[in-house]
mmCIF file of C-alpha atoms in Angstrom:
data_model
loop_
_atom_site.group_PDB
_atom_site.id
_atom_site.type_symbol
_atom_site.label_atom_id
_atom_site.label_comp_id
_atom_site.label_asym_id
_atom_site.label_seq_id
_atom_site.Cartn_x
_atom_site.Cartn_y
_atom_site.Cartn_z
ATOM 1 C CA UNK V 1059 22.161 -36.677 -34.768
ATOM 2 C CA UNK V 1060 21.616 -36.257 -38.810
ATOM 3 C CA UNK V 1061 23.638 -37.517 -41.728
ATOM 4 C CA UNK V 1062 22.652 -36.455 -45.118
ATOM 5 C CA UNK V 1063 24.483 -37.970 -48.505
ATOM 6 C CA UNK V 1064 24.062 -36.196 -51.120
ATOM 7 C CA UNK V 1065 23.978 -37.497 -55.208
ATOM 8 C CA UNK V 1066 23.442 -36.757 -58.544
ATOM 9 C CA UNK V 1067 25.875 -33.608 -58.899
ATOM 10 C CA UNK V 1068 27.892 -33.769 -62.706
ATOM 11 C CA UNK V 1069 28.743 -31.551 -65.595
ATOM 12 C CA UNK V 1070 25.901 -30.661 -68.193
ATOM 13 C CA UNK V 1071 25.541 -28.234 -71.215
ATOM 14 C CA UNK V 1072 23.774 -24.851 -70.291
ATOM 15 C CA UNK V 1073 19.506 -25.596 -70.888
ATOM 16 C CA UNK V 1074 20.428 -29.283 -69.276
ATOM 17 C CA UNK V 1075 18.843 -30.663 -66.898
ATOM 18 C CA UNK V 1076 20.018 -32.536 -63.812
ATOM 19 C CA UNK V 1077 18.552 -33.898 -60.003
ATOM 20 C CA UNK V 1078 19.718 -34.148 -56.628
ATOM 21 C CA UNK V 1079 18.894 -36.245 -53.709
ATOM 22 C CA UNK V 1080 19.842 -36.298 -50.687
ATOM 23 C CA UNK V 1081 18.953 -38.994 -48.122
ATOM 24 C CA UNK V 1082 18.510 -38.595 -44.131
ATOM 25 C CA UNK V 1083 19.665 -41.063 -41.607
ATOM 26 C CA UNK V 1084 19.776 -40.912 -37.725
ATOM 27 C CA UNK V 1085 17.703 -38.630 -35.611
ATOM 28 C CA UNK V 1086 15.379 -37.953 -38.247
ATOM 29 C CA UNK V 1087 12.064 -37.797 -36.129
ATOM 30 C CA UNK V 1088 13.329 -34.152 -35.262
ATOM 31 C CA UNK V 1089 13.841 -32.971 -39.007
ATOM 32 C CA UNK V 1090 11.288 -29.979 -39.728
ATOM 33 C CA UNK V 1091 12.615 -28.561 -43.091
ATOM 34 C CA UNK V 1092 14.925 -29.770 -45.500
ATOM 35 C CA UNK V 1093 16.871 -28.331 -48.508
ATOM 36 C CA UNK V 1094 19.366 -27.010 -50.971
ATOM 37 C CA UNK V 1095 21.729 -24.494 -50.907
ATOM 38 C CA UNK V 1096 25.010 -23.482 -52.898
ATOM 39 C CA UNK V 1097 28.061 -22.167 -52.916
ATOM 40 C CA UNK V 1098 29.857 -20.560 -56.006
ATOM 41 C CA UNK V 1099 34.097 -19.852 -55.706
ATOM 42 C CA UNK V 1100 34.416 -16.618 -54.507
ATOM 43 C CA UNK V 1101 31.159 -16.084 -52.900
ATOM 44 C CA UNK V 1102 28.834 -16.841 -49.976
ATOM 45 C CA UNK V 1103 26.219 -19.893 -49.468
ATOM 46 C CA UNK V 1104 23.017 -19.332 -50.392
ATOM 47 C CA UNK V 1105 19.635 -20.568 -50.261
ATOM 48 C CA UNK V 1106 18.360 -22.449 -53.596
ATOM 49 C CA UNK V 1107 15.257 -24.323 -51.874
ATOM 50 C CA UNK V 1108 13.704 -25.333 -49.335
ATOM 51 C CA UNK V 1109 10.108 -27.959 -48.430
ATOM 52 C CA UNK V 1110 9.294 -27.987 -44.333
ATOM 53 C CA UNK V 1111 7.440 -30.566 -43.187
ATOM 54 C CA UNK V 1112 3.862 -28.509 -44.231
ATOM 55 C CA UNK V 1113 5.098 -28.764 -47.730
ATOM 56 C CA UNK V 1114 5.527 -24.721 -48.144
ATOM 57 C CA UNK V 1115 8.492 -24.132 -49.952
ATOM 58 C CA UNK V 1116 10.651 -21.333 -50.404
ATOM 59 C CA UNK V 1117 12.965 -20.814 -53.850
ATOM 60 C CA UNK V 1118 15.290 -17.918 -54.546
ATOM 61 C CA UNK V 1119 14.605 -16.013 -57.221
ATOM 62 C CA UNK V 1120 17.191 -16.944 -59.604
ATOM 63 C CA UNK V 1121 16.004 -20.002 -59.738
ATOM 64 C CA UNK V 1122 12.442 -20.170 -59.427
ATOM 65 C CA UNK V 1123 10.248 -21.302 -62.430
ATOM 66 C CA UNK V 1124 13.500 -23.491 -63.447
ATOM 67 C CA UNK V 1125 14.171 -25.663 -60.524
ATOM 68 C CA UNK V 1126 11.527 -27.911 -58.141
ATOM 69 C CA UNK V 1127 11.880 -28.892 -54.443
ATOM 70 C CA UNK V 1128 10.645 -32.384 -53.325
ATOM 71 C CA UNK V 1129 9.915 -34.396 -50.136
ATOM 72 C CA UNK V 1130 9.304 -37.881 -50.027
ATOM 73 C CA UNK V 1131 6.413 -38.415 -47.980
ATOM 74 C CA UNK V 1132 7.585 -42.312 -46.628
ATOM 75 C CA UNK V 1133 11.462 -41.514 -46.388
ATOM 76 C CA UNK V 1134 13.548 -38.417 -45.461
ATOM 77 C CA UNK V 1135 14.565 -37.595 -48.857
ATOM 78 C CA UNK V 1136 15.131 -34.338 -50.295
ATOM 79 C CA UNK V 1137 15.714 -33.801 -54.300
ATOM 80 C CA UNK V 1138 16.314 -30.777 -56.663
ATOM 81 C CA UNK V 1139 14.243 -31.281 -60.226
ATOM 82 C CA UNK V 1140 17.002 -28.408 -62.313
ATOM 83 C CA UNK V 1141 16.040 -27.596 -65.610
ATOM 84 C CA UNK V 1142 17.172 -24.801 -67.920
ATOM 85 C CA UNK V 1143 20.404 -24.703 -66.262
ATOM 86 C CA UNK V 1144 22.673 -21.965 -66.614
ATOM 87 C CA UNK V 1145 26.364 -21.472 -65.955
ATOM 88 C CA UNK V 1146 25.655 -19.310 -63.351
ATOM 89 C CA UNK V 1147 24.866 -22.102 -61.900
ATOM 90 C CA UNK V 1148 27.870 -23.487 -61.354
ATOM 91 C CA UNK V 1149 28.097 -24.183 -57.443
ATOM 92 C CA UNK V 1150 28.147 -27.131 -55.113
ATOM 93 C CA UNK V 1151 25.326 -28.076 -53.762
ATOM 94 C CA UNK V 1152 24.283 -28.886 -50.064
ATOM 95 C CA UNK V 1153 21.610 -30.576 -48.892
ATOM 96 C CA UNK V 1154 20.227 -28.886 -45.379
ATOM 97 C CA UNK V 1155 17.966 -30.434 -42.415
ATOM 98 C CA UNK V 1156 16.757 -28.351 -39.843
ATOM 99 C CA UNK V 1157 15.796 -30.169 -36.964
ATOM 100 C CA UNK V 1158 14.545 -29.072 -33.181
ATOM 101 C CA UNK V 1159 14.677 -31.199 -30.213
ATOM 102 C CA UNK V 1160 13.890 -30.996 -26.580
ATOM 103 C CA UNK V 1161 12.461 -28.686 -23.508
ATOM 104 C CA UNK V 1162 12.679 -25.795 -24.381
ATOM 105 C CA UNK V 1163 13.149 -26.814 -28.072
ATOM 106 C CA UNK V 1164 16.305 -26.130 -29.762
ATOM 107 C CA UNK V 1165 16.999 -25.654 -33.075
ATOM 108 C CA UNK V 1166 19.894 -27.447 -35.084
ATOM 109 C CA UNK V 1167 21.391 -27.240 -38.732
ATOM 110 C CA UNK V 1168 22.883 -29.841 -40.163
ATOM 111 C CA UNK V 1169 24.374 -30.203 -43.781
ATOM 112 C CA UNK V 1170 25.786 -32.787 -46.173
ATOM 113 C CA UNK V 1171 29.282 -33.077 -47.615
ATOM 114 C CA UNK V 1172 28.341 -31.270 -51.459
ATOM 115 C CA UNK V 1173 28.199 -31.883 -54.909
ATOM 116 C CA UNK V 1174 29.524 -29.944 -57.298
ATOM 117 C CA UNK V 1175 27.406 -28.906 -60.461
ATOM 118 C CA UNK V 1176 28.923 -27.821 -63.255
ATOM 119 C CA UNK V 1177 26.863 -26.073 -66.481
ATOM 120 C CA UNK V 1178 29.190 -26.143 -69.107
ATOM 121 C CA UNK V 1179 29.311 -25.691 -73.021
#
């Protein structure tokens, strides 16, 4: 019901910056929250940052003060500005959207295909 398309991953040197973007399509009116998760090889997927429709944000302690999540007010787009990148930030980054629909309300989770971020010299 909601499709997510990420862009902006790549290779960057330690201390550098990258910006990820994710555009939602489909039944976007059901979205209540958008954000980013990441998964490194051999590790579980973990939350990076999210922003709800009311602009409340949540950050992982490991990225707080380095990463900034933002959403476009006019379009269903979420971005992640990543600064001061470290090798341990290397992972596949997944766009996530949470939606609600129906009576009684049911919650749905949608995921993008993922984009690789590699931090290496």
